[in-house]
PDB file of C-alpha atoms in Angstrom:
ATOM      1  CA  MET F  27     203.682  -7.908 129.324  1.00  0.00           C
ATOM      2  CA  PRO F  28     206.339  -9.753 132.297  1.00  0.00           C
ATOM      3  CA  PHE F  29     209.457 -11.596 130.699  1.00  0.00           C
ATOM      4  CA  ALA F  30     208.317 -14.829 129.725  1.00  0.00           C
ATOM      5  CA  SER F  31     212.031 -16.095 130.285  1.00  0.00           C
ATOM      6  CA  LEU F  32     215.127 -15.458 131.052  1.00  0.00           C
ATOM      7  CA  ASN F  33     215.705 -15.546 127.841  1.00  0.00           C
ATOM      8  CA  ASP F  34     214.319 -12.710 126.967  1.00  0.00           C
ATOM      9  CA  LEU F  35     217.725 -10.862 129.368  1.00  0.00           C
ATOM     10  CA  ARG F  36     219.947 -11.977 126.401  1.00  0.00           C
ATOM     11  CA  ASN F  37     219.255  -9.275 124.009  1.00  0.00           C
ATOM     12  CA  LEU F  38     219.329  -6.347 126.195  1.00  0.00           C
ATOM     13  CA  GLU F  39     221.692  -3.257 125.874  1.00  0.00           C
ATOM     14  CA  VAL F  40     223.319  -2.530 129.199  1.00  0.00           C
ATOM     15  CA  GLN F  41     224.973   0.537 130.414  1.00  0.00           C
ATOM     16  CA  VAL F  42     227.582  -0.008 133.418  1.00  0.00           C
ATOM     17  CA  LEU F  43     228.125   3.239 134.874  1.00  0.00           C
ATOM     18  CA  HIS F  44     230.572   2.371 137.055  1.00  0.00           C
ATOM     19  CA  PRO F  45     233.996   3.733 137.787  1.00  0.00           C
ATOM     20  CA  VAL F  46     236.949   1.828 135.722  1.00  0.00           C
ATOM     21  CA  ASN F  47     238.302  -0.665 138.452  1.00  0.00           C
ATOM     22  CA  GLU F  48     238.645  -4.461 138.963  1.00  0.00           C
ATOM     23  CA  GLU F  49     235.497  -4.542 140.321  1.00  0.00           C
ATOM     24  CA  GLY F  50     233.606  -3.076 137.373  1.00  0.00           C
ATOM     25  CA  GLU F  51     235.170  -5.018 134.906  1.00  0.00           C
ATOM     26  CA  PHE F  52     234.129  -8.214 136.880  1.00  0.00           C
ATOM     27  CA  LEU F  53     230.287  -6.645 136.571  1.00  0.00           C
ATOM     28  CA  LEU F  54     230.734  -5.996 132.976  1.00  0.00           C
ATOM     29  CA  ASP F  55     232.382  -9.924 131.873  1.00  0.00           C
ATOM     30  CA  HIS F  56     229.487 -11.358 134.023  1.00  0.00           C
ATOM     31  CA  LEU F  57     226.830  -9.087 132.245  1.00  0.00           C
ATOM     32  CA  ARG F  58     228.054 -10.234 129.017  1.00  0.00           C
ATOM     33  CA  ARG F  59     228.582 -13.741 130.338  1.00  0.00           C
ATOM     34  CA  ILE F  60     224.481 -13.559 130.779  1.00  0.00           C
ATOM     35  CA  GLY F  61     224.624 -12.578 127.386  1.00  0.00           C
ATOM     36  CA  CYS F  62     223.856  -8.839 127.307  1.00  0.00           C
ATOM     37  CA  THR F  63     225.505  -6.248 125.203  1.00  0.00           C
ATOM     38  CA  ALA F  64     227.398  -4.436 128.052  1.00  0.00           C
ATOM     39  CA  THR F  65     230.088  -1.220 127.660  1.00  0.00           C
ATOM     40  CA  MET F  66     230.797   0.604 130.900  1.00  0.00           C
ATOM     41  CA  GLU F  67     231.603   4.536 131.158  1.00  0.00           C
ATOM     42  CA  TRP F  68     232.752   6.608 133.814  1.00  0.00           C
ATOM     43  CA  PRO F  69     232.389   9.552 134.326  1.00  0.00           C
ATOM     44  CA  ILE F  70     228.672   9.750 134.561  1.00  0.00           C
ATOM     45  CA  PRO F  71     227.245  11.067 131.737  1.00  0.00           C
ATOM     46  CA  HIS F  72     224.466  14.034 131.273  1.00  0.00           C
ATOM     47  CA  ARG F  73     221.978  11.192 129.818  1.00  0.00           C
ATOM     48  CA  PRO F  74     222.234   7.717 129.372  1.00  0.00           C
ATOM     49  CA  SER F  75     222.721   5.852 126.045  1.00  0.00           C
ATOM     50  CA  GLU F  76     220.079   5.784 123.626  1.00  0.00           C
ATOM     51  CA  GLU F  77     220.254   2.259 123.108  1.00  0.00           C
ATOM     52  CA  ALA F  78     220.482   1.477 126.877  1.00  0.00           C
ATOM     53  CA  ASP F  79     217.802  -0.837 127.931  1.00  0.00           C
ATOM     54  CA  VAL F  80     219.079  -1.206 131.309  1.00  0.00           C
ATOM     55  CA  VAL F  81     221.529   0.951 133.375  1.00  0.00           C
ATOM     56  CA  PHE F  82     224.052   0.128 136.338  1.00  0.00           C
ATOM     57  CA  LEU F  83     224.567   2.810 138.173  1.00  0.00           C
ATOM     58  CA  ALA F  84     227.017   3.083 140.885  1.00  0.00           C
ATOM     59  CA  ILE F  85     226.323   5.399 143.970  1.00  0.00           C
ATOM     60  CA  GLU F  86     229.080   7.401 144.971  1.00  0.00           C
ATOM     61  CA  ASP F  87     229.723  10.479 146.780  1.00  0.00           C
ATOM     62  CA  ASP F  88     231.723  11.995 144.936  1.00  0.00           C
ATOM     63  CA  ALA F  89     229.556  12.182 142.148  1.00  0.00           C
ATOM     64  CA  ARG F  90     226.373  13.035 143.347  1.00  0.00           C
ATOM     65  CA  ASP F  91     225.962  16.363 141.021  1.00  0.00           C
ATOM     66  CA  GLU F  92     226.854  14.106 138.274  1.00  0.00           C
ATOM     67  CA  ILE F  93     224.357  11.539 139.180  1.00  0.00           C
ATOM     68  CA  LYS F  94     221.407  14.302 139.800  1.00  0.00           C
ATOM     69  CA  LYS F  95     222.347  15.182 136.399  1.00  0.00           C
ATOM     70  CA  PHE F  96     221.860  11.934 134.528  1.00  0.00           C
ATOM     71  CA  VAL F  97     218.416  11.247 136.589  1.00  0.00           C
ATOM     72  CA  SER F  98     217.130  14.357 135.671  1.00  0.00           C
ATOM     73  CA  SER F  99     217.590  13.352 132.369  1.00  0.00           C
ATOM     74  CA  LEU F 100     215.402  10.359 132.674  1.00  0.00           C
ATOM     75  CA  GLY F 101     211.925  10.018 130.841  1.00  0.00           C
ATOM     76  CA  LYS F 102     209.169   7.996 131.611  1.00  0.00           C
ATOM     77  CA  ALA F 103     210.022   5.645 129.345  1.00  0.00           C
ATOM     78  CA  GLY F 104     213.944   5.629 130.510  1.00  0.00           C
ATOM     79  CA  PRO F 105     216.034   2.457 131.106  1.00  0.00           C
ATOM     80  CA  THR F 106     215.807   0.055 134.093  1.00  0.00           C
ATOM     81  CA  ILE F 107     217.772   1.414 136.528  1.00  0.00           C
ATOM     82  CA  LEU F 108     220.009  -0.722 139.255  1.00  0.00           C
ATOM     83  CA  ALA F 109     221.861   0.959 141.865  1.00  0.00           C
ATOM     84  CA  ILE F 110     224.976   0.080 143.312  1.00  0.00           C
ATOM     85  CA  VAL F 111     225.911   0.663 146.371  1.00  0.00           C
ATOM     86  CA  SER F 112     228.682   0.142 149.354  1.00  0.00           C
ATOM     87  CA  TYR F 113     227.233   0.972 152.079  1.00  0.00           C
ATOM     88  CA  GLU F 114     223.468   2.210 153.566  1.00  0.00           C
ATOM     89  CA  ASN F 115     223.465   5.957 154.947  1.00  0.00           C
ATOM     90  CA  PRO F 116     220.655   8.625 154.349  1.00  0.00           C
ATOM     91  CA  THR F 117     222.729  10.176 151.385  1.00  0.00           C
ATOM     92  CA  ALA F 118     223.007   7.293 149.456  1.00  0.00           C
ATOM     93  CA  LEU F 119     219.217   6.135 150.001  1.00  0.00           C
ATOM     94  CA  GLN F 120     217.981   9.287 149.034  1.00  0.00           C
ATOM     95  CA  MET F 121     220.235   9.161 145.599  1.00  0.00           C
ATOM     96  CA  VAL F 122     218.903   5.230 145.236  1.00  0.00           C
ATOM     97  CA  LEU F 123     215.343   6.541 145.846  1.00  0.00           C
ATOM     98  CA  GLU F 124     215.942   9.772 143.646  1.00  0.00           C
ATOM     99  CA  SER F 125     217.704   7.256 140.735  1.00  0.00           C
ATOM    100  CA  GLY F 126     213.929   5.519 140.501  1.00  0.00           C
ATOM    101  CA  ALA F 127     216.202   2.342 141.065  1.00  0.00           C
ATOM    102  CA  MET F 128     214.241  -1.033 140.321  1.00  0.00           C
ATOM    103  CA  ALA F 129     216.764  -2.751 142.284  1.00  0.00           C
ATOM    104  CA  VAL F 130     219.790  -2.614 144.584  1.00  0.00           C
ATOM    105  CA  ILE F 131     222.873  -4.573 143.976  1.00  0.00           C
ATOM    106  CA  GLU F 132     224.943  -4.254 147.340  1.00  0.00           C
ATOM    107  CA  ARG F 133     229.121  -4.385 147.133  1.00  0.00           C
ATOM    108  CA  PRO F 134     231.146  -5.991 146.710  1.00  0.00           C
ATOM    109  CA  ILE F 135     229.330  -7.531 143.802  1.00  0.00           C
ATOM    110  CA  LYS F 136     228.843 -10.986 143.634  1.00  0.00           C
ATOM    111  CA  PRO F 137     227.607 -13.197 140.721  1.00  0.00           C
ATOM    112  CA  PHE F 138     224.797 -14.836 143.076  1.00  0.00           C
ATOM    113  CA  GLY F 139     221.939 -13.033 142.823  1.00  0.00           C
ATOM    114  CA  LEU F 140     222.756 -10.331 140.044  1.00  0.00           C
ATOM    115  CA  LEU F 141     220.634 -12.050 137.649  1.00  0.00           C
ATOM    116  CA  THR F 142     217.627 -12.238 139.385  1.00  0.00           C
ATOM    117  CA  ASN F 143     217.946  -8.785 140.108  1.00  0.00           C
ATOM    118  CA  LEU F 144     218.305  -8.081 136.907  1.00  0.00           C
ATOM    119  CA  ALA F 145     215.359  -9.936 136.281  1.00  0.00           C
ATOM    120  CA  ILE F 146     213.279  -8.628 138.349  1.00  0.00           C
ATOM    121  CA  ALA F 147     214.437  -4.990 137.789  1.00  0.00           C
ATOM    122  CA  ARG F 148     213.175  -5.318 134.260  1.00  0.00           C
ATOM    123  CA  ASN F 149     210.207  -6.982 134.797  1.00  0.00           C
ATOM    124  CA  SER F 150     208.921  -4.123 137.482  1.00  0.00           C
ATOM    125  CA  TRP F 151     210.267  -1.753 135.139  1.00  0.00           C
ATOM    126  CA  GLN F 152     207.982  -3.799 132.734  1.00  0.00           C
ATOM    127  CA  THR F 153     204.804  -3.473 134.691  1.00  0.00           C
ATOM    128  CA  GLN F 154     205.650  -0.091 135.425  1.00  0.00           C
ATOM    129  CA  GLN F 155     205.732   0.987 131.696  1.00  0.00           C
ATOM    130  CA  ASN F 156     202.395  -1.124 131.205  1.00  0.00           C
ATOM    131  CA  MET F 157     200.858   0.498 133.997  1.00  0.00           C
ATOM    132  CA  GLN F 158     201.483   4.008 132.562  1.00  0.00           C
ATOM    133  CA  ARG F 159     200.175   3.355 129.397  1.00  0.00           C
ATOM    134  CA  ASP F 160     196.765   1.934 130.473  1.00  0.00           C
ATOM    135  CA  LEU F 161     196.557   5.123 132.541  1.00  0.00           C
ATOM    136  CA  ARG F 162     197.168   7.428 129.524  1.00  0.00           C
ATOM    137  CA  LYS F 163     194.976   5.034 127.705  1.00  0.00           C
ATOM    138  CA  PHE F 164     192.011   5.923 130.511  1.00  0.00           C
ATOM    139  CA  LYS F 165     192.712   9.311 130.635  1.00  0.00           C
ATOM    140  CA  ARG F 166     192.476   9.948 126.869  1.00  0.00           C
ATOM    141  CA  LYS F 167     189.531   7.573 127.277  1.00  0.00           C
ATOM    142  CA  ALA F 168     187.837   9.715 129.864  1.00  0.00           C
ATOM    143  CA  LEU F 169     188.224  13.193 128.102  1.00  0.00           C
ATOM    144  CA  GLY F 170     186.987  11.422 125.057  1.00  0.00           C
ATOM    145  CA  ASP F 171     183.937  10.531 126.776  1.00  0.00           C
ATOM    146  CA  LYS F 172     183.541  14.288 128.470  1.00  0.00           C
ATOM    147  CA  GLN F 173     183.887  15.642 125.088  1.00  0.00           C
ATOM    148  CA  VAL F 174     181.467  13.389 123.874  1.00  0.00           C
ATOM    149  CA  SER F 175     179.061  14.171 126.800  1.00  0.00           C
ATOM    150  CA  ARG F 176     179.213  17.926 126.625  1.00  0.00           C
ATOM    151  CA  ALA F 177     178.829  18.007 122.379  1.00  0.00           C
ATOM    152  CA  LYS F 178     175.572  16.117 123.008  1.00  0.00           C
ATOM    153  CA  LEU F 179     174.430  18.791 125.312  1.00  0.00           C
ATOM    154  CA  ILE F 180     175.062  20.923 122.977  1.00  0.00           C
ATOM    155  CA  LEU F 181     172.615  19.547 120.055  1.00  0.00           C
ATOM    156  CA  MET F 182     170.504  18.774 122.652  1.00  0.00           C
ATOM    157  CA  ALA F 183     170.288  22.207 123.594  1.00  0.00           C
ATOM    158  CA  LYS F 184     170.381  24.172 120.188  1.00  0.00           C
ATOM    159  CA  ASN F 185     168.105  21.545 118.232  1.00  0.00           C
ATOM    160  CA  GLY F 186     165.957  19.850 121.012  1.00  0.00           C
ATOM    161  CA  MET F 187     167.041  16.705 120.715  1.00  0.00           C
ATOM    162  CA  THR F 188     167.114  13.747 122.901  1.00  0.00           C
ATOM    163  CA  GLU F 189     170.530  12.650 124.146  1.00  0.00           C
ATOM    164  CA  ALA F 190     170.114   8.987 121.996  1.00  0.00           C
ATOM    165  CA  ALA F 191     169.122  11.200 118.820  1.00  0.00           C
ATOM    166  CA  ALA F 192     171.943  13.752 119.679  1.00  0.00           C
ATOM    167  CA  HIS F 193     174.775  10.520 119.933  1.00  0.00           C
ATOM    168  CA  GLU F 194     173.293   8.722 116.658  1.00  0.00           C
ATOM    169  CA  ASP F 195     174.289  12.429 115.002  1.00  0.00           C
ATOM    170  CA  ILE F 196     177.941  12.850 116.246  1.00  0.00           C
ATOM    171  CA  ARG F 197     177.993   8.911 115.391  1.00  0.00           C
ATOM    172  CA  LYS F 198     176.821   9.496 111.349  1.00  0.00           C
ATOM    173  CA  MET F 199     179.085  12.385 111.538  1.00  0.00           C
ATOM    174  CA  ALA F 200     181.780  10.870 112.824  1.00  0.00           C
ATOM    175  CA  MET F 201     181.290   7.694 109.827  1.00  0.00           C
ATOM    176  CA  ALA F 202     180.637  10.319 106.959  1.00  0.00           C
ATOM    177  CA  GLN F 203     183.719  12.137 107.729  1.00  0.00           C
ATOM    178  CA  GLN F 204     185.655   9.611 108.727  1.00  0.00           C
ATOM    179  CA  LEU F 205     186.792  10.603 112.431  1.00  0.00           C
ATOM    180  CA  SER F 206     186.618   9.529 115.914  1.00  0.00           C
ATOM    181  CA  MET F 207     183.702  10.490 117.563  1.00  0.00           C
ATOM    182  CA  GLU F 208     185.616  12.145 119.728  1.00  0.00           C
ATOM    183  CA  GLU F 209     187.042  14.073 117.138  1.00  0.00           C
ATOM    184  CA  VAL F 210     183.747  14.955 115.739  1.00  0.00           C
ATOM    185  CA  ALA F 211     182.727  16.133 119.555  1.00  0.00           C
ATOM    186  CA  GLN F 212     185.353  18.486 120.154  1.00  0.00           C
ATOM    187  CA  THR F 213     184.580  19.860 116.298  1.00  0.00           C
ATOM    188  CA  ILE F 214     180.507  20.637 117.484  1.00  0.00           C
ATOM    189  CA  ILE F 215     182.270  22.363 120.713  1.00  0.00           C
ATOM    190  CA  SER F 216     184.461  24.514 118.840  1.00  0.00           C
ATOM    191  CA  SER F 217     181.869  25.338 116.271  1.00  0.00           C
ATOM    192  CA  GLU F 218     179.114  25.702 118.676  1.00  0.00           C
ATOM    193  CA  GLY F 219     178.136  28.868 117.038  1.00  0.00           C
ATOM    194  CA  ASP F 220     177.864  26.987 113.437  1.00  0.00           C
ATOM    195  CA  LEU F 221     175.960  23.650 114.576  1.00  0.00           C
ATOM    196  CA  PRO F 222     173.052  23.594 111.819  1.00  0.00           C
ATOM    197  CA  LYS F 223     175.562  23.928 108.834  1.00  0.00           C
ATOM    198  CA  LEU F 224     177.750  21.429 110.920  1.00  0.00           C
ATOM    199  CA  LEU F 225     174.906  19.177 111.237  1.00  0.00           C
ATOM    200  CA  LYS F 226     173.985  19.614 107.684  1.00  0.00           C
ATOM    201  CA  ARG F 227     177.084  18.524 106.182  1.00  0.00           C
ATOM    202  CA  GLY F 228     177.100  15.644 108.456  1.00  0.00           C
TER     203      GLY F 228
END
């Protein structure tokens, strides 16, 4: 769910991938003042830190290959990415888009707006994660419903049952075997040639 308050930002583990210079140190210090646990690293590693909730990623032309490798390592539940850019050009914009960044921080980095961008990016990331989770649940349910329907058709064809009776048989087998109806349906589909024994056992 989205953040209830900005206090939720204070416990974030933040990985700053930025050249070690005055600007990078400024960003690091400001994140720590917000309350984040922040570390800085350069050059860009092959993958994010396992502890990182958020990554500030400097988009540098001479680090293009490293950025691509880093981005390719990110999973669906990877950290929230905020891109740091010096200027807008097609190459930089393409790298920002490929990074999956939820927000963009412009150079020179200023304190004003940094917290807002972090909060918005993190909230957008959480919303995206929730949508992906709901989509996975929907797909599993749709597949399960399809399997149950197919299993009912098998029982109806093999045993001359009505749809309601086939559904009830699947439900009883699920209860007796302490399985879900989807699991029982898959067993019926896989054991289509041995239905009488399966029904007797249920």
